[in-house]
mmCIF file of C-alpha atoms in Angstrom:
data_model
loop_
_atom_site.group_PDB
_atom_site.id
_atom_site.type_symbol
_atom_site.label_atom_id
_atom_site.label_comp_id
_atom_site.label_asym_id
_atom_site.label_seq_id
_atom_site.Cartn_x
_atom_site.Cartn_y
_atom_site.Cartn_z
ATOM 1 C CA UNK A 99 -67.709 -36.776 -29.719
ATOM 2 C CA UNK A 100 -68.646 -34.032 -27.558
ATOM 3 C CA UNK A 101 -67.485 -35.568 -24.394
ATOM 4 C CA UNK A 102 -64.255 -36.714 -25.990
ATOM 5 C CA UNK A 103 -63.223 -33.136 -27.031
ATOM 6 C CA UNK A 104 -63.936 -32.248 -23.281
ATOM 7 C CA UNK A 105 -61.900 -35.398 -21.637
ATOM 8 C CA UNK A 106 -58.984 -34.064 -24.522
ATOM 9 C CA UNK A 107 -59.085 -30.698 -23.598
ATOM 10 C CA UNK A 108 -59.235 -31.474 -19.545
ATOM 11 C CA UNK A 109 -56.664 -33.483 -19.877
ATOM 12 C CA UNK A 110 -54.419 -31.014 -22.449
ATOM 13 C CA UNK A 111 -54.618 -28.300 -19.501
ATOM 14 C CA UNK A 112 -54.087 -30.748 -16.658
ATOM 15 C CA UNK A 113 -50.630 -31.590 -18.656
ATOM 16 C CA UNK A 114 -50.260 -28.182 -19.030
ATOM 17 C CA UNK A 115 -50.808 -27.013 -15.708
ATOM 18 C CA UNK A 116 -48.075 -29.525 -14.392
ATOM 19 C CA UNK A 117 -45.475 -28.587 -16.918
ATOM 20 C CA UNK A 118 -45.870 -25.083 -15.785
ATOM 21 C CA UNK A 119 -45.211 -26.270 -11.916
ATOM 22 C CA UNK A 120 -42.734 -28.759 -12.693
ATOM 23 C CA UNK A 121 -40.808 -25.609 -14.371
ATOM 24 C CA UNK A 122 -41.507 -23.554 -11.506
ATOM 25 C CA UNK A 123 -40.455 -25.934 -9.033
ATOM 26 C CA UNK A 124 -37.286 -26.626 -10.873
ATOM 27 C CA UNK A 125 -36.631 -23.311 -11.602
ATOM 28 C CA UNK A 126 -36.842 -22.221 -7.859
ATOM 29 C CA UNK A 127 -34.516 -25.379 -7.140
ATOM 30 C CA UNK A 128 -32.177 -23.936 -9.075
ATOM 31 C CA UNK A 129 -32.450 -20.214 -8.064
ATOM 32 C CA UNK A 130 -31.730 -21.482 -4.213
ATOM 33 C CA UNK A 131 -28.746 -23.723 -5.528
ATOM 34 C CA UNK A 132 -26.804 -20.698 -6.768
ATOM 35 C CA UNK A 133 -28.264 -18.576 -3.564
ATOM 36 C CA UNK A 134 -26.216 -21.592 -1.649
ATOM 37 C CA UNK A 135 -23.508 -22.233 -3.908
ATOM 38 C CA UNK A 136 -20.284 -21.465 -1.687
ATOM 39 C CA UNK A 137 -17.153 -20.060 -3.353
ATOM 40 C CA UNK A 138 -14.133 -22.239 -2.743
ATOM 41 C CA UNK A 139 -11.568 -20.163 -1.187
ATOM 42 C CA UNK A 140 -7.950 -21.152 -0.402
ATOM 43 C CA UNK A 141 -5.977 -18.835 1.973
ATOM 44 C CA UNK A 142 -2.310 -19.062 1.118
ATOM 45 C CA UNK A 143 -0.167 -17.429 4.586
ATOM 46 C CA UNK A 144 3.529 -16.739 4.779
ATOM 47 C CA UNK A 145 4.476 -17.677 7.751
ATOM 48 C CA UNK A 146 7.419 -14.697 7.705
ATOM 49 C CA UNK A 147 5.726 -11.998 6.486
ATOM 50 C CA UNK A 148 5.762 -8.740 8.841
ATOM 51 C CA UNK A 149 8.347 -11.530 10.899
ATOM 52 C CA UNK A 150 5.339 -12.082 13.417
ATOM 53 C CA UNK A 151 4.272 -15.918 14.249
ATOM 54 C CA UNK A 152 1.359 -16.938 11.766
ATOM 55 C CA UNK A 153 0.702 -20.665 13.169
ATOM 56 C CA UNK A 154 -2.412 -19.684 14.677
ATOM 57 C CA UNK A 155 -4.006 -17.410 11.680
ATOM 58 C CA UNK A 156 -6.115 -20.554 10.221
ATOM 59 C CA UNK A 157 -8.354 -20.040 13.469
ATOM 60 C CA UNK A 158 -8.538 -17.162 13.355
ATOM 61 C CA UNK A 159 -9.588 -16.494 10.111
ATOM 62 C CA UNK A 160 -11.971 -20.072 9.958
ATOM 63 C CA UNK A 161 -14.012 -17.807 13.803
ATOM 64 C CA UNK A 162 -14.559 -15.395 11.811
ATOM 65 C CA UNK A 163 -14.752 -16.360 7.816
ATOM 66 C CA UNK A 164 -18.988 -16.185 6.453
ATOM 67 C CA UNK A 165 -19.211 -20.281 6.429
ATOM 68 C CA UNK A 166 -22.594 -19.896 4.128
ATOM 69 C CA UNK A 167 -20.410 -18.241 1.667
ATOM 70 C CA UNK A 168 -17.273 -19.859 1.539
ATOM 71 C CA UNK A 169 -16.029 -23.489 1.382
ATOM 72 C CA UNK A 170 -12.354 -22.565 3.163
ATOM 73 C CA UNK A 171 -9.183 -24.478 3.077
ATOM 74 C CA UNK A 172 -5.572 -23.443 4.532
ATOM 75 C CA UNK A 173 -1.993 -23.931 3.455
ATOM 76 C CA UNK A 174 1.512 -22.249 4.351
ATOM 77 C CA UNK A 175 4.227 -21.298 1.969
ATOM 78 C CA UNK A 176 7.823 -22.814 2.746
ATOM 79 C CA UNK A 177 10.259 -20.819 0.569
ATOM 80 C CA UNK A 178 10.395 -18.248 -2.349
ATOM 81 C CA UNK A 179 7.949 -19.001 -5.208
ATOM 82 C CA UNK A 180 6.359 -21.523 -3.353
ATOM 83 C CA UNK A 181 2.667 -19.075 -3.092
ATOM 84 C CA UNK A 182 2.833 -18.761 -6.550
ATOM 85 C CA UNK A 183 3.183 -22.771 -6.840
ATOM 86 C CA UNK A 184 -0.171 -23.488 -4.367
ATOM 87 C CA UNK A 185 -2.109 -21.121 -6.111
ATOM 88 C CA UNK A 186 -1.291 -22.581 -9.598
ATOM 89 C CA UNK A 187 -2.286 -26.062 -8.342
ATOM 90 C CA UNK A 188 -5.458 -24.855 -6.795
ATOM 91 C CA UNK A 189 -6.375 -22.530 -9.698
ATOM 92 C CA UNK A 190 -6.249 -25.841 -11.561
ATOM 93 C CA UNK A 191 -8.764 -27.250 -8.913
ATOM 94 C CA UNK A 192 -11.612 -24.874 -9.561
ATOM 95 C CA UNK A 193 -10.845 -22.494 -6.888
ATOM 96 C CA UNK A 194 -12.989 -19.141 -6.615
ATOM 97 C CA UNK A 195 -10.802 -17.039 -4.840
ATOM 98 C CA UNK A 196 -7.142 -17.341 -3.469
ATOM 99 C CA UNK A 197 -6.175 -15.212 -0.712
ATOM 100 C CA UNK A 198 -2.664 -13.462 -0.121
ATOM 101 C CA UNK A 199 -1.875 -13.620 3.534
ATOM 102 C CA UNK A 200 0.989 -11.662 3.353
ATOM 103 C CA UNK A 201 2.698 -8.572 2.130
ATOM 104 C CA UNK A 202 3.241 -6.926 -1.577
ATOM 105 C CA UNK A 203 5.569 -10.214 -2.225
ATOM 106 C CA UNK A 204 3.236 -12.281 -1.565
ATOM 107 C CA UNK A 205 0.369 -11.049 -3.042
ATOM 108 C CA UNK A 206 2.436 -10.697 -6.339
ATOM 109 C CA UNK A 207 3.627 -14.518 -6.350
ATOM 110 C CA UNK A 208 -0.094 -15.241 -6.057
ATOM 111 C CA UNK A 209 -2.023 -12.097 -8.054
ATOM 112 C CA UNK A 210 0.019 -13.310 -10.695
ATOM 113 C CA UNK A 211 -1.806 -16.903 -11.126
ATOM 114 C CA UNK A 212 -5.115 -15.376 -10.053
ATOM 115 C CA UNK A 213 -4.372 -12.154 -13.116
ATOM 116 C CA UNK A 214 -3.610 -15.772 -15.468
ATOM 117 C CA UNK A 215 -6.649 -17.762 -14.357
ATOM 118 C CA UNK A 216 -8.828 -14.703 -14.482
ATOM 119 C CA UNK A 217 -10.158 -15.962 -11.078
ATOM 120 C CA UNK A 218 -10.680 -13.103 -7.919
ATOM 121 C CA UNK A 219 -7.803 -12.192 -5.302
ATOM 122 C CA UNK A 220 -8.227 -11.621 -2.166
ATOM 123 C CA UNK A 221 -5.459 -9.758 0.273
ATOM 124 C CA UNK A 222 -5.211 -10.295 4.129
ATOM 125 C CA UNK A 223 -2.346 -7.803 5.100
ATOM 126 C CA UNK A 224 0.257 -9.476 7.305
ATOM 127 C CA UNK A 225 3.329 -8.145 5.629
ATOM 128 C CA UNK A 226 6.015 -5.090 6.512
ATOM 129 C CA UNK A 227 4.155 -2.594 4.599
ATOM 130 C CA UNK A 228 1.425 -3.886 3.031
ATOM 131 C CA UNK A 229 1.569 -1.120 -0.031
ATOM 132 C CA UNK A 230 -1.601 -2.256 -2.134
ATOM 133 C CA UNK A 231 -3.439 -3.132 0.895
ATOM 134 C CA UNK A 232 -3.414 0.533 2.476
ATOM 135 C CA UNK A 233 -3.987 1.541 -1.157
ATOM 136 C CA UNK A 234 -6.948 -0.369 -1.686
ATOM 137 C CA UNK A 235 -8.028 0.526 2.056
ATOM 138 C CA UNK A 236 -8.159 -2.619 3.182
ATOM 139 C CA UNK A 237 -8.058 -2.975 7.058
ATOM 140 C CA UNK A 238 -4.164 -3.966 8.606
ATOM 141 C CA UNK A 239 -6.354 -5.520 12.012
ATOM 142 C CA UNK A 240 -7.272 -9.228 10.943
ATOM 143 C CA UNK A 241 -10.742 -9.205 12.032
ATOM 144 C CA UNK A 242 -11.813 -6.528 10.358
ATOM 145 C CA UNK A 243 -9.680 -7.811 6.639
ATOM 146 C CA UNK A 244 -11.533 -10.871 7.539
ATOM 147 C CA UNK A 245 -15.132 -8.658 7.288
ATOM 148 C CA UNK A 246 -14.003 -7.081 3.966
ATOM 149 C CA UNK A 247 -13.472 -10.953 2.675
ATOM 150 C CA UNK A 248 -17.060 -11.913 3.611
ATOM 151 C CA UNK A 249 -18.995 -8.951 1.626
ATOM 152 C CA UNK A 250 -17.203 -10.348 -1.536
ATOM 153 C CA UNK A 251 -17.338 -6.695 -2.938
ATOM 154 C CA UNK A 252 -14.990 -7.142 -6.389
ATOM 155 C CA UNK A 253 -13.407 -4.706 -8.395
ATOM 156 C CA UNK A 254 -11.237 -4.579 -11.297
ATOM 157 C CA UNK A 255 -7.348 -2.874 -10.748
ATOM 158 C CA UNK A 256 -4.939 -1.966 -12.754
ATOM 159 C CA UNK A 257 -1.807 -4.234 -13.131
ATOM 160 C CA UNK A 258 1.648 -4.047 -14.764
ATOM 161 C CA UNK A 259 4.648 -5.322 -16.520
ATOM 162 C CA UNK A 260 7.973 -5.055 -15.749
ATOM 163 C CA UNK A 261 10.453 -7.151 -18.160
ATOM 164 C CA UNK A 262 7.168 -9.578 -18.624
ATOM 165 C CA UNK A 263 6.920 -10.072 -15.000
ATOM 166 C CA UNK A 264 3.675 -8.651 -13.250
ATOM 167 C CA UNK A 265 3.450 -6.073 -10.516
ATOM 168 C CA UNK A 266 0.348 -4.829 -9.024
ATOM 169 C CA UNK A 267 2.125 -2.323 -6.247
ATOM 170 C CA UNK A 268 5.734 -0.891 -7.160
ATOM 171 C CA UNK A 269 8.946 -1.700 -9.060
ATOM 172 C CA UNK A 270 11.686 -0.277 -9.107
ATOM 173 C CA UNK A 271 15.903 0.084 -9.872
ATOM 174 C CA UNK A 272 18.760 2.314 -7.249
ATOM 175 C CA UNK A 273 18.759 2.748 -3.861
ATOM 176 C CA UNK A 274 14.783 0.887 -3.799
ATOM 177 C CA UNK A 275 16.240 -2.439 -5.117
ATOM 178 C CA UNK A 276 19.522 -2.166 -3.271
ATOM 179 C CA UNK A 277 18.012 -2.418 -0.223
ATOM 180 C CA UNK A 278 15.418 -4.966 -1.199
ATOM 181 C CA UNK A 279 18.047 -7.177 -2.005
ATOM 182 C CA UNK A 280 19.594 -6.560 1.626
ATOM 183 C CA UNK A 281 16.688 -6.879 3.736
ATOM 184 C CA UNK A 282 15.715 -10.129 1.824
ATOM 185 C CA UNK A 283 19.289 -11.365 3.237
ATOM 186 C CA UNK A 284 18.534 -10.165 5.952
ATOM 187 C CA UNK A 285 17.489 -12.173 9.505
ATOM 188 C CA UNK A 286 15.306 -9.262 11.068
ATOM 189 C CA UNK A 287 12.127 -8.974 9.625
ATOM 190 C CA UNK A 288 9.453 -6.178 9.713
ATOM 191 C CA UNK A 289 9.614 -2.449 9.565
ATOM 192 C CA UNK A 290 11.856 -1.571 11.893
ATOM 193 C CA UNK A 291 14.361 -4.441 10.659
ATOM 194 C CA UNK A 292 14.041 -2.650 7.663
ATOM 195 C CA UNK A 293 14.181 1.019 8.410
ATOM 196 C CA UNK A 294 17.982 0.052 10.731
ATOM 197 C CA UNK A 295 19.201 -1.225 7.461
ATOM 198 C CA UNK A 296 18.549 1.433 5.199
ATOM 199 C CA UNK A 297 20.226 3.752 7.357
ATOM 200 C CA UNK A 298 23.612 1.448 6.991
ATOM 201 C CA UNK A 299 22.979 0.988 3.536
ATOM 202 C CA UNK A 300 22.783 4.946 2.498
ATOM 203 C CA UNK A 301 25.832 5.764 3.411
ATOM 204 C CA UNK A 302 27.774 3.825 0.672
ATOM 205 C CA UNK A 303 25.257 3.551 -2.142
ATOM 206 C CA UNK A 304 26.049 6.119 -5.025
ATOM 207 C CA UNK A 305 23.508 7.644 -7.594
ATOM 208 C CA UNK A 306 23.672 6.111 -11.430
ATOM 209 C CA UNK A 307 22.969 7.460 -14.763
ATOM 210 C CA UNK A 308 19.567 6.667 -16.722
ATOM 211 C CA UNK A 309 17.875 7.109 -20.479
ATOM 212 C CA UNK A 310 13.875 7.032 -19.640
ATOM 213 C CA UNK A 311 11.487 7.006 -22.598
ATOM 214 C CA UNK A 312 7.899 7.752 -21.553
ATOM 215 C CA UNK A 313 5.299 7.020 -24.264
ATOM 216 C CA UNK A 314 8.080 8.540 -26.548
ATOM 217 C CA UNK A 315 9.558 11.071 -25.044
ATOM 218 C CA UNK A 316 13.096 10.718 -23.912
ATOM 219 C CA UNK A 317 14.349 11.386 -20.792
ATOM 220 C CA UNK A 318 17.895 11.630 -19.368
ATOM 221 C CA UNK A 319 18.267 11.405 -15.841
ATOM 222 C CA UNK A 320 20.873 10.815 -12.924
ATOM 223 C CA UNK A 321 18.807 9.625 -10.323
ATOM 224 C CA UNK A 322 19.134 8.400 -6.122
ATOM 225 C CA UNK A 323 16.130 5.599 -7.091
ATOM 226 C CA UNK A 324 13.135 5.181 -9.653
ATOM 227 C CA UNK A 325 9.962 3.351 -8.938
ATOM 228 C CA UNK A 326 7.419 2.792 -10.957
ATOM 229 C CA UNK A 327 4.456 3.348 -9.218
ATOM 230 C CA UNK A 328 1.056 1.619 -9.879
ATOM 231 C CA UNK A 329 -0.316 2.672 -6.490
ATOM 232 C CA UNK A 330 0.370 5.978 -4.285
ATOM 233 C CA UNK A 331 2.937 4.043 -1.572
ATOM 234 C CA UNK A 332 5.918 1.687 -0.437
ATOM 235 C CA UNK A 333 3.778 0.766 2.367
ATOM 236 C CA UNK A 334 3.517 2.088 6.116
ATOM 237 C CA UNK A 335 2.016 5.458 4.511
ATOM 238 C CA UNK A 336 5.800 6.002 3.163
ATOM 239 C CA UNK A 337 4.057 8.089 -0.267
ATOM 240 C CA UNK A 338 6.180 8.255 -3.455
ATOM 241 C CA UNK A 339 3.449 9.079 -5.596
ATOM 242 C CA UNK A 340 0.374 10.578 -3.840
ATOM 243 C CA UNK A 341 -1.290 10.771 -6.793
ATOM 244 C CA UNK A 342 -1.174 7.686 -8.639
ATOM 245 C CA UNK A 343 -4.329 5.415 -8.570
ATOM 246 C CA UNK A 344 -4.516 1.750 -9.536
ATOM 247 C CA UNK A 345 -7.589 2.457 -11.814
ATOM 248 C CA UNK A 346 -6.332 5.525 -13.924
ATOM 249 C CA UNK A 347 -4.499 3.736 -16.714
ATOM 250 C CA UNK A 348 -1.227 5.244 -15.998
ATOM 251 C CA UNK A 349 2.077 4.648 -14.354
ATOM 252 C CA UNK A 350 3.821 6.777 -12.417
ATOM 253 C CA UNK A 351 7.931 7.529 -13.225
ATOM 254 C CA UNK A 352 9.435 8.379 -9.738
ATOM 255 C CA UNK A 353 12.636 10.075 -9.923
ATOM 256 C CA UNK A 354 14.472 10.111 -7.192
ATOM 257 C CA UNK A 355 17.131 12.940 -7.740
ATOM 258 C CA UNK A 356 20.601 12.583 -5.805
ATOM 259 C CA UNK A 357 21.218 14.356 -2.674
ATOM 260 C CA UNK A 358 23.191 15.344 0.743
ATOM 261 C CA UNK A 359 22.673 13.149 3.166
ATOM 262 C CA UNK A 360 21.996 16.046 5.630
ATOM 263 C CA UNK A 361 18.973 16.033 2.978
ATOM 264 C CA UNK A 362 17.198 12.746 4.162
ATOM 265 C CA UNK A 363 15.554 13.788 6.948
ATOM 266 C CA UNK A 364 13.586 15.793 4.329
ATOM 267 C CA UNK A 365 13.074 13.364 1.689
ATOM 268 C CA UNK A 366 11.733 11.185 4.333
ATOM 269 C CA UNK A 367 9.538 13.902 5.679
ATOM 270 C CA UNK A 368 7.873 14.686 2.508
ATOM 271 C CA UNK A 369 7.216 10.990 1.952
ATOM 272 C CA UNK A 370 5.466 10.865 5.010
ATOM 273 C CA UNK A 371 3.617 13.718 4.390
ATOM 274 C CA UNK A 372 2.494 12.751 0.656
ATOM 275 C CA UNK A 373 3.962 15.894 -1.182
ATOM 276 C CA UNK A 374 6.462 14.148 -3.165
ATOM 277 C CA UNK A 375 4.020 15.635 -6.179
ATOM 278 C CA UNK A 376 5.343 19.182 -5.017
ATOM 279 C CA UNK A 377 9.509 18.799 -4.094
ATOM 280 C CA UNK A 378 12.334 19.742 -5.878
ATOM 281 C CA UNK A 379 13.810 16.476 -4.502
ATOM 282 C CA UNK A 380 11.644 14.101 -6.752
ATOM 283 C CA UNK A 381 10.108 14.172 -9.965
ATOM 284 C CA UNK A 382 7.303 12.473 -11.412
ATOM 285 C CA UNK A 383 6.220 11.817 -15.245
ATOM 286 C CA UNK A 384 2.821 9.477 -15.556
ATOM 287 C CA UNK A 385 2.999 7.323 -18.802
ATOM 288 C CA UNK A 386 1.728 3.840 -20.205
ATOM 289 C CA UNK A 387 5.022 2.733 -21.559
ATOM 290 C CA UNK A 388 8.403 3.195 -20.107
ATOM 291 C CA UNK A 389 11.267 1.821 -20.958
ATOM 292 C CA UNK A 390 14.604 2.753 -18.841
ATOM 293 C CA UNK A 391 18.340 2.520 -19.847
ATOM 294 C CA UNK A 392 20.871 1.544 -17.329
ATOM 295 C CA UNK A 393 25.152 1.222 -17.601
ATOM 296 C CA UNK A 394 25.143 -2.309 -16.321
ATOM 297 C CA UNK A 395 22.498 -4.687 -15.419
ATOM 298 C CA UNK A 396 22.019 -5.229 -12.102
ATOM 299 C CA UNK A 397 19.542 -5.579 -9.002
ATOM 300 C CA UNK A 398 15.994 -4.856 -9.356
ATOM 301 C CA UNK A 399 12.576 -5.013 -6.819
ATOM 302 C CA UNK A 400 8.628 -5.965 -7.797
ATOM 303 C CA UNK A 401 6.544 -5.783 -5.437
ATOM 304 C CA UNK A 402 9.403 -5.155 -2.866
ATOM 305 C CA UNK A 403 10.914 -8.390 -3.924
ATOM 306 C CA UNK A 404 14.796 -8.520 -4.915
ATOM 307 C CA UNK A 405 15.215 -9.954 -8.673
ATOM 308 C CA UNK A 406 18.281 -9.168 -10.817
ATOM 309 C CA UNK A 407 17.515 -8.103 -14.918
ATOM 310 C CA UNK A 408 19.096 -6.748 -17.510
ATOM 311 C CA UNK A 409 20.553 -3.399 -18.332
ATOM 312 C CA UNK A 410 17.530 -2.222 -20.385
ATOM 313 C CA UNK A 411 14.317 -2.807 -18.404
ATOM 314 C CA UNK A 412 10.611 -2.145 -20.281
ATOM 315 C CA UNK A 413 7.078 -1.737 -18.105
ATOM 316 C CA UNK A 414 3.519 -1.063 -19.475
ATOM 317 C CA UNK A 415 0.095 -0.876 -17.673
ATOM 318 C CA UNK A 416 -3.009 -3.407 -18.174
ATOM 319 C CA UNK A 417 -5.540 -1.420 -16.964
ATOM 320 C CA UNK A 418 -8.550 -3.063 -15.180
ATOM 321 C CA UNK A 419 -7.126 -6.453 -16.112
ATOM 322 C CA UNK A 420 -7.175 -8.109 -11.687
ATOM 323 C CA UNK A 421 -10.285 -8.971 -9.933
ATOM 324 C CA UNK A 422 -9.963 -7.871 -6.354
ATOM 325 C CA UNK A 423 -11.753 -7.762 -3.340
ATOM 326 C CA UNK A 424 -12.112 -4.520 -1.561
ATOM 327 C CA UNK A 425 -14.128 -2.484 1.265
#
C-alpha cells in the first residue's frame, strides 16, 4: 500500500512537473511569436506629388525600411480618389499600417480609411508643402522619414469635419480655395508652380461676406480667406495659426481680413514669420464647432484639395480620434 502511494505520488509530480514545462515552453513560443510578428505595411506613393519623379521611391524606401518589423508592399495611385480606393482594399486585407507618400491630399484620401478602420497612418512627405508633416516634425529628407517609420512611435491626433468630410491639416473657403482649385488645373506642380499662380490669381479675386458661429457665438465677417486650422501651417513654414496644435481639442477660425495689395508683401511676411496671432491683418477665434454662412455656394479646399459645397458649410473637431506615427 505503502509503495503504491509512493509510485502515485512520483508519478502525480512527474505529470506535474511536465505540465509546468510544457506551459513554459509554450508560453515562451508564444512570447517570441509576437516579438517576431511583422506589421504589414502598404506604402501608397503619388507619383505627382511635389511634381518630382517617384518611380524609384519603392527602393528606396524597401534599402532602408526595418525588414524584422515590417512585411512591406508598394503600389502607385493613378488619378484623384484612387489612394483612398488602395487603402480601403488593403484595410480590408488586414493591413497594420498604410503609408501616405505624398502631400496633405494625399494623406487625407488615405487618413480617412485608416481614421474608419481605426488602423495606424503613417506619412512620408513628398508633397508641395507637406503641412501636417512639418507639424508633426516629421523629416522632408526620405531617409531620415524612412527612420521615423521604423521606431513605430504612435500617437493619437486630432482630426476634423468639414461638411462630413475629414481633414487632418486645413480647410478652408476665399482666396485659399480659389487658388486650390487653380493649381489643381494647373500643369506645373510644386511650390514654386504654385507661388507664380497666386500672384496672377490676386489680382482679380475680390473679398466676400460671411456669418461665423463659433460654439454659439455669432460672428459677422467680410473676409480675404478663412481656414480652419487643425495644425499651425499651409505647409513650407507658410504659418496661419502659430498656435494651433493637433492635440488641443480646438480649431482654429482664420480670418483673413481684406486688404491693399501694396499690403501682401506684409501678410506674407508675417506668415513666414508665425505672428499671424499678433496682426491687425488676421484674426483668429479657437472653437469646437463652427459653422460659416456664405452668399452662394461655391469652391472649397481640405487638405489643400479643390472640392465645391454648399453655401452653408459646418466643421467640428474629434479630438485624439487618428493613430499616427511620429518622431
Amino acid at each position: 500500500m505503502f509503495e503504491i502511494a509512493n509510485q502515485s505520488t512520483f508519478c502525480g509530480t512527474k505529470l506535474a512537473y511536465f505540465l509546468y514545462f510544457e506551459n513554459y515552453r509554450l508560453f515562451c513560443t508564444l512570447i517570441l511569436y509576437a516579438l517576431h510578428t511583422k506589421n504589414n505595411i502598404l506604402f501608397i506613393i503619388n507619383p505627382i506629388s511635389g511634381g518630382k519623379g517617384k518611380l524609384r521611391i519603392p527602393d528606396f524606401i524597401d534599402k532602408y525600411l526595418d525588414k524584422e518589423k515590417f512585411n512591406a508592399n508598394f503600389t502607385f495611385t493613378e488619378y484623384v480618389g484612387h489612394a483612398a480606393e488602395l487603402a480601403e482594399e488593403a484595410l480590408s486585407k488586414n493591413f497594420d499600417i498604410i503609408v501616405a507618400a505624398g502631400g496633405d491630399g494625399t494623406i487625407n484620401e488615405i487618413g480617412t480609411k485608416v481614421l474608419q478602420h481605426n488602423k495606424v497612418l503613417g506619412i512620408l512627405p513628398l508633397g508641395s508643402g507637406n503641412g501636417l508633416a512639418r507639424f508633426l516634425g516629421i523629416p522632408k529628407n526620405l531617409h531620415q522619414a524612412i527612420l521615423v517609420i521604423n521606431k513605430l512611435n504612435i500617437d493619437k491626433i486630432d482630426t476634423a469635419i468639414f461638411n462630413k468630410k475629414s481633414f487632418f491639416n486645413l480647410a478652408g473657403m476665399g482666396f485659399d480655395a480659389h487658388l486650390s482649385a487653380a493649381f489643381s488645373r494647373d500643369k506645373k506642380r510644386g511650390f514654386g508652380g504654385y507661388v507664380k499662380l497666386g500672384f496672377k490669381e490676386i489680382f482679380s479675386y475680390k473679398a466676400q461676406q460671411y456669418v461665423i458661429n463659433i460654439d454659439g457665438q455669432e460672428y459677422h465677417r467680410k473676409a480675404f480667406a478663412i481656414s480652419i486650422a487643425n495644425s499651425s501651417q499651409y505647409g513650407n513654414d507658410v504659418f496661419i495659426a502659430p498656435g494651433a496644435s493637433v492635440k488641443d481639442g480646438l480649431l482654429d477660425v482664420c480670418i483673413i481680413k481684406p486688404f491693399s495689395l501694396l499690403k501682401l508683401p506684409l501678410l506674407s511676411y508675417i506668415m513666414l514669420k508665425g505672428t499671424a496671432e499678433r496682426s491687425e491683418m488676421i484674426e483668429i477665434i479657437k472653437g469646437r464647432k463652427i459653422k460659416i454662412a456664405r452668399p452662394t455656394d461655391g469652391a472649397v479646399h481640405v487638405d489643400g484639395e479643390p472640392l465645391h459645397m454648399d453655401s452653408e458649410i459646418e466643421a467640428e473637431i474629434n479630438p485624439l480620434s487618428l493613430k499616427v506615427i511620429v518622431p
